[in-house]
Amino acid sequence: QRKNPFSNDDRLAAKLVHTHRGDSTYGRPPEGSQTEQRAKAAHSHVGKEVEELCLIIRSTGEVGEDGHVSVTFGQLFETYVTISNKVVGILLRARKHGLVHFEGEMLWQGKDDDVIITLL
Protein backbone atom coordinates (compact mmCIF):
# COMPACT_ATOMS: atom_id res chain seq x y z
CA GLN A 1 0.00 0.00 0.00
CA ARG A 2 2.91 2.36 0.56
CA LYS A 3 3.59 2.53 -3.18
CA ASN A 4 -0.06 2.61 -4.27
CA PRO A 5 -0.73 6.09 -5.71
CA PHE A 6 -4.48 5.51 -5.35
CA SER A 7 -4.39 4.94 -1.61
CA ASN A 8 -6.50 7.35 0.40
CA ASP A 9 -4.53 6.77 3.57
CA ASP A 10 -2.02 9.64 3.79
CA ARG A 11 0.03 7.76 6.36
CA LEU A 12 0.73 4.93 3.92
CA ALA A 13 0.82 6.71 0.59
CA ALA A 14 4.36 7.32 -0.56
CA LYS A 15 5.19 10.78 -1.73
CA LEU A 16 6.11 10.65 -5.40
CA VAL A 17 9.56 11.95 -6.09
CA HIS A 18 9.72 13.87 -9.34
CA THR A 19 13.10 14.28 -10.94
CA HIS A 20 13.99 16.89 -13.49
CA ARG A 21 16.40 16.96 -16.39
CA GLY A 22 19.91 17.32 -15.15
CA ASP A 23 19.29 15.32 -11.97
CA SER A 24 21.53 12.28 -11.66
CA THR A 25 18.47 10.03 -11.21
CA TYR A 26 16.48 11.46 -14.13
CA GLY A 27 15.33 8.71 -16.51
CA ARG A 28 16.77 5.96 -14.33
CA PRO A 29 14.96 3.26 -12.39
CA PRO A 30 15.10 3.31 -8.60
CA GLU A 31 18.31 1.84 -7.18
CA GLY A 32 18.03 -1.80 -6.22
CA SER A 33 14.83 -2.36 -8.19
CA GLN A 34 14.24 -5.26 -10.54
CA THR A 35 13.99 -2.75 -13.38
CA GLU A 36 17.52 -1.58 -12.62
CA GLN A 37 18.75 -5.18 -12.57
CA ARG A 38 17.10 -5.91 -15.95
CA ALA A 39 18.63 -2.75 -17.43
CA LYS A 40 22.10 -3.75 -16.23
CA ALA A 41 21.67 -7.25 -17.67
CA ALA A 42 20.50 -5.85 -21.02
CA HIS A 43 23.40 -3.40 -21.14
CA SER A 44 25.85 -6.22 -20.45
CA HIS A 45 24.27 -8.43 -23.13
CA VAL A 46 24.46 -5.70 -25.77
CA GLY A 47 28.07 -5.01 -24.81
CA LYS A 48 28.93 -8.65 -25.39
CA GLU A 49 27.21 -8.57 -28.80
CA VAL A 50 29.20 -5.46 -29.76
CA GLU A 51 32.43 -7.24 -28.77
CA GLU A 52 31.42 -10.28 -30.82
CA LEU A 53 30.62 -8.08 -33.82
CA CYS A 54 34.08 -6.50 -33.61
CA LEU A 55 35.67 -9.96 -33.50
CA ILE A 56 33.69 -10.99 -36.60
CA ILE A 57 34.82 -7.86 -38.44
CA ARG A 58 38.42 -8.53 -37.42
CA SER A 59 38.28 -12.15 -38.59
CA THR A 60 36.41 -11.62 -41.88
CA GLY A 61 37.74 -8.21 -42.90
CA GLU A 62 40.93 -7.16 -44.61
CA VAL A 63 43.61 -4.85 -43.28
CA GLY A 64 43.77 -1.66 -45.32
CA GLU A 65 46.66 0.68 -46.06
CA ASP A 66 45.79 2.70 -42.96
CA GLY A 67 46.12 -0.41 -40.77
CA HIS A 68 42.40 -0.59 -39.99
CA VAL A 69 40.35 -3.72 -40.69
CA SER A 70 37.45 -3.17 -43.10
CA VAL A 71 34.62 -5.30 -44.41
CA THR A 72 31.64 -4.62 -46.65
CA PHE A 73 28.20 -4.53 -45.06
CA GLY A 74 27.01 -7.32 -47.36
CA GLN A 75 29.81 -9.66 -46.29
CA LEU A 76 29.33 -8.78 -42.61
CA PHE A 77 25.57 -9.23 -42.85
CA GLU A 78 25.88 -12.70 -44.39
CA THR A 79 28.40 -13.75 -41.74
CA TYR A 80 26.79 -12.18 -38.67
CA VAL A 81 23.11 -12.87 -39.43
CA THR A 82 23.66 -16.52 -38.56
CA ILE A 83 24.75 -15.37 -35.08
CA SER A 84 22.20 -12.62 -34.48
CA ASN A 85 19.40 -10.97 -36.45
CA LYS A 86 20.22 -7.59 -34.87
CA VAL A 87 23.31 -6.84 -36.94
CA VAL A 88 22.25 -3.29 -37.91
CA GLY A 89 21.29 -2.31 -34.37
CA ILE A 90 24.53 -3.68 -32.98
CA LEU A 91 26.48 -1.82 -35.69
CA LEU A 92 24.76 1.42 -34.71
CA ARG A 93 25.63 0.83 -31.05
CA ALA A 94 29.26 0.05 -31.96
CA ARG A 95 29.45 3.29 -33.97
CA LYS A 96 27.95 5.24 -31.07
CA HIS A 97 30.78 3.96 -28.87
CA GLY A 98 33.42 4.82 -31.49
CA LEU A 99 34.38 1.24 -32.32
CA VAL A 100 33.41 1.22 -36.02
CA HIS A 101 32.87 3.74 -38.80
CA PHE A 102 30.62 3.67 -41.85
CA GLU A 103 28.91 6.24 -44.03
CA GLY A 104 25.21 6.97 -43.72
CA GLU A 105 22.68 6.93 -40.92
CA MET A 106 21.23 3.45 -41.52
CA LEU A 107 22.29 0.39 -43.46
CA TRP A 108 19.82 -1.64 -45.53
CA GLN A 109 20.41 -5.18 -46.78
CA GLY A 110 20.78 -5.25 -50.56
CA LYS A 111 20.92 -1.47 -51.01
CA ASP A 112 23.99 -0.89 -48.84
CA ASP A 113 25.87 -4.16 -49.38
CA ASP A 114 28.91 -2.29 -50.76
CA VAL A 115 29.24 0.16 -47.84
CA ILE A 116 32.60 -0.23 -46.11
CA ILE A 117 32.59 -0.78 -42.35
CA THR A 118 35.90 0.03 -40.71
CA LEU A 119 36.98 -1.22 -37.30
CA LEU A 120 38.61 1.64 -35.40
mmCIF file of C-alpha atoms in Angstrom:
data_model
loop_
_atom_site.group_PDB
_atom_site.id
_atom_site.type_symbol
_atom_site.label_atom_id
_atom_site.label_comp_id
_atom_site.label_asym_id
_atom_site.label_seq_id
_atom_site.Cartn_x
_atom_site.Cartn_y
_atom_site.Cartn_z
ATOM 1 C CA GLN A 1 0.000 0.000 0.000
ATOM 2 C CA ARG A 2 2.909 2.361 0.561
ATOM 3 C CA LYS A 3 3.591 2.530 -3.181
ATOM 4 C CA ASN A 4 -0.060 2.609 -4.265
ATOM 5 C CA PRO A 5 -0.733 6.089 -5.709
ATOM 6 C CA PHE A 6 -4.485 5.510 -5.352
ATOM 7 C CA SER A 7 -4.388 4.936 -1.611
ATOM 8 C CA ASN A 8 -6.501 7.352 0.401
ATOM 9 C CA ASP A 9 -4.526 6.769 3.574
ATOM 10 C CA ASP A 10 -2.023 9.642 3.787
ATOM 11 C CA ARG A 11 0.026 7.758 6.356
ATOM 12 C CA LEU A 12 0.729 4.926 3.918
ATOM 13 C CA ALA A 13 0.822 6.713 0.585
ATOM 14 C CA ALA A 14 4.358 7.316 -0.559
ATOM 15 C CA LYS A 15 5.187 10.782 -1.734
ATOM 16 C CA LEU A 16 6.106 10.648 -5.404
ATOM 17 C CA VAL A 17 9.561 11.955 -6.093
ATOM 18 C CA HIS A 18 9.725 13.866 -9.342
ATOM 19 C CA THR A 19 13.102 14.278 -10.943
ATOM 20 C CA HIS A 20 13.993 16.890 -13.494
ATOM 21 C CA ARG A 21 16.395 16.965 -16.391
ATOM 22 C CA GLY A 22 19.908 17.320 -15.152
ATOM 23 C CA ASP A 23 19.290 15.315 -11.972
ATOM 24 C CA SER A 24 21.531 12.278 -11.662
ATOM 25 C CA THR A 25 18.468 10.035 -11.209
ATOM 26 C CA TYR A 26 16.481 11.461 -14.131
ATOM 27 C CA GLY A 27 15.332 8.712 -16.506
ATOM 28 C CA ARG A 28 16.767 5.958 -14.335
ATOM 29 C CA PRO A 29 14.960 3.257 -12.388
ATOM 30 C CA PRO A 30 15.100 3.307 -8.595
ATOM 31 C CA GLU A 31 18.310 1.838 -7.185
ATOM 32 C CA GLY A 32 18.032 -1.803 -6.216
ATOM 33 C CA SER A 33 14.828 -2.355 -8.192
ATOM 34 C CA GLN A 34 14.238 -5.258 -10.544
ATOM 35 C CA THR A 35 13.993 -2.748 -13.380
ATOM 36 C CA GLU A 36 17.521 -1.580 -12.621
ATOM 37 C CA GLN A 37 18.751 -5.182 -12.573
ATOM 38 C CA ARG A 38 17.099 -5.912 -15.952
ATOM 39 C CA ALA A 39 18.630 -2.746 -17.429
ATOM 40 C CA LYS A 40 22.101 -3.753 -16.229
ATOM 41 C CA ALA A 41 21.673 -7.250 -17.667
ATOM 42 C CA ALA A 42 20.498 -5.852 -21.018
ATOM 43 C CA HIS A 43 23.404 -3.397 -21.139
ATOM 44 C CA SER A 44 25.850 -6.220 -20.447
ATOM 45 C CA HIS A 45 24.268 -8.431 -23.128
ATOM 46 C CA VAL A 46 24.458 -5.703 -25.773
ATOM 47 C CA GLY A 47 28.069 -5.005 -24.809
ATOM 48 C CA LYS A 48 28.929 -8.649 -25.392
ATOM 49 C CA GLU A 49 27.207 -8.565 -28.797
ATOM 50 C CA VAL A 50 29.203 -5.456 -29.765
ATOM 51 C CA GLU A 51 32.430 -7.235 -28.774
ATOM 52 C CA GLU A 52 31.419 -10.279 -30.820
ATOM 53 C CA LEU A 53 30.624 -8.083 -33.820
ATOM 54 C CA CYS A 54 34.085 -6.498 -33.611
ATOM 55 C CA LEU A 55 35.672 -9.964 -33.503
ATOM 56 C CA ILE A 56 33.688 -10.992 -36.603
ATOM 57 C CA ILE A 57 34.824 -7.862 -38.445
ATOM 58 C CA ARG A 58 38.425 -8.535 -37.423
ATOM 59 C CA SER A 59 38.280 -12.151 -38.591
ATOM 60 C CA THR A 60 36.411 -11.622 -41.881
ATOM 61 C CA GLY A 61 37.745 -8.211 -42.899
ATOM 62 C CA GLU A 62 40.925 -7.164 -44.606
ATOM 63 C CA VAL A 63 43.607 -4.849 -43.276
ATOM 64 C CA GLY A 64 43.769 -1.661 -45.318
ATOM 65 C CA GLU A 65 46.662 0.684 -46.064
ATOM 66 C CA ASP A 66 45.795 2.695 -42.958
ATOM 67 C CA GLY A 67 46.122 -0.406 -40.773
ATOM 68 C CA HIS A 68 42.398 -0.593 -39.985
ATOM 69 C CA VAL A 69 40.355 -3.717 -40.690
ATOM 70 C CA SER A 70 37.452 -3.166 -43.097
ATOM 71 C CA VAL A 71 34.621 -5.302 -44.414
ATOM 72 C CA THR A 72 31.639 -4.624 -46.647
ATOM 73 C CA PHE A 73 28.204 -4.532 -45.065
ATOM 74 C CA GLY A 74 27.006 -7.316 -47.360
ATOM 75 C CA GLN A 75 29.806 -9.657 -46.294
ATOM 76 C CA LEU A 76 29.328 -8.784 -42.614
ATOM 77 C CA PHE A 77 25.572 -9.231 -42.853
ATOM 78 C CA GLU A 78 25.880 -12.695 -44.386
ATOM 79 C CA THR A 79 28.403 -13.753 -41.741
ATOM 80 C CA TYR A 80 26.792 -12.183 -38.675
ATOM 81 C CA VAL A 81 23.115 -12.868 -39.431
ATOM 82 C CA THR A 82 23.663 -16.519 -38.560
ATOM 83 C CA ILE A 83 24.751 -15.370 -35.082
ATOM 84 C CA SER A 84 22.197 -12.617 -34.483
ATOM 85 C CA ASN A 85 19.399 -10.973 -36.446
ATOM 86 C CA LYS A 86 20.222 -7.589 -34.865
ATOM 87 C CA VAL A 87 23.315 -6.836 -36.941
ATOM 88 C CA VAL A 88 22.254 -3.291 -37.911
ATOM 89 C CA GLY A 89 21.286 -2.312 -34.368
ATOM 90 C CA ILE A 90 24.531 -3.676 -32.980
ATOM 91 C CA LEU A 91 26.480 -1.820 -35.694
ATOM 92 C CA LEU A 92 24.762 1.424 -34.707
ATOM 93 C CA ARG A 93 25.627 0.827 -31.053
ATOM 94 C CA ALA A 94 29.255 0.053 -31.959
ATOM 95 C CA ARG A 95 29.452 3.289 -33.971
ATOM 96 C CA LYS A 96 27.947 5.235 -31.067
ATOM 97 C CA HIS A 97 30.784 3.958 -28.869
ATOM 98 C CA GLY A 98 33.425 4.821 -31.489
ATOM 99 C CA LEU A 99 34.378 1.244 -32.323
ATOM 100 C CA VAL A 100 33.410 1.219 -36.018
ATOM 101 C CA HIS A 101 32.869 3.741 -38.799
ATOM 102 C CA PHE A 102 30.616 3.666 -41.847
ATOM 103 C CA GLU A 103 28.909 6.242 -44.033
ATOM 104 C CA GLY A 104 25.207 6.969 -43.717
ATOM 105 C CA GLU A 105 22.682 6.926 -40.925
ATOM 106 C CA MET A 106 21.225 3.448 -41.516
ATOM 107 C CA LEU A 107 22.286 0.390 -43.465
ATOM 108 C CA TRP A 108 19.822 -1.643 -45.532
ATOM 109 C CA GLN A 109 20.411 -5.175 -46.780
ATOM 110 C CA GLY A 110 20.778 -5.249 -50.559
ATOM 111 C CA LYS A 111 20.922 -1.468 -51.010
ATOM 112 C CA ASP A 112 23.993 -0.885 -48.841
ATOM 113 C CA ASP A 113 25.870 -4.156 -49.381
ATOM 114 C CA ASP A 114 28.914 -2.294 -50.755
ATOM 115 C CA VAL A 115 29.236 0.155 -47.837
ATOM 116 C CA ILE A 116 32.601 -0.227 -46.115
ATOM 117 C CA ILE A 117 32.588 -0.775 -42.352
ATOM 118 C CA THR A 118 35.901 0.027 -40.707
ATOM 119 C CA LEU A 119 36.977 -1.222 -37.296
ATOM 120 C CA LEU A 120 38.607 1.641 -35.403
#
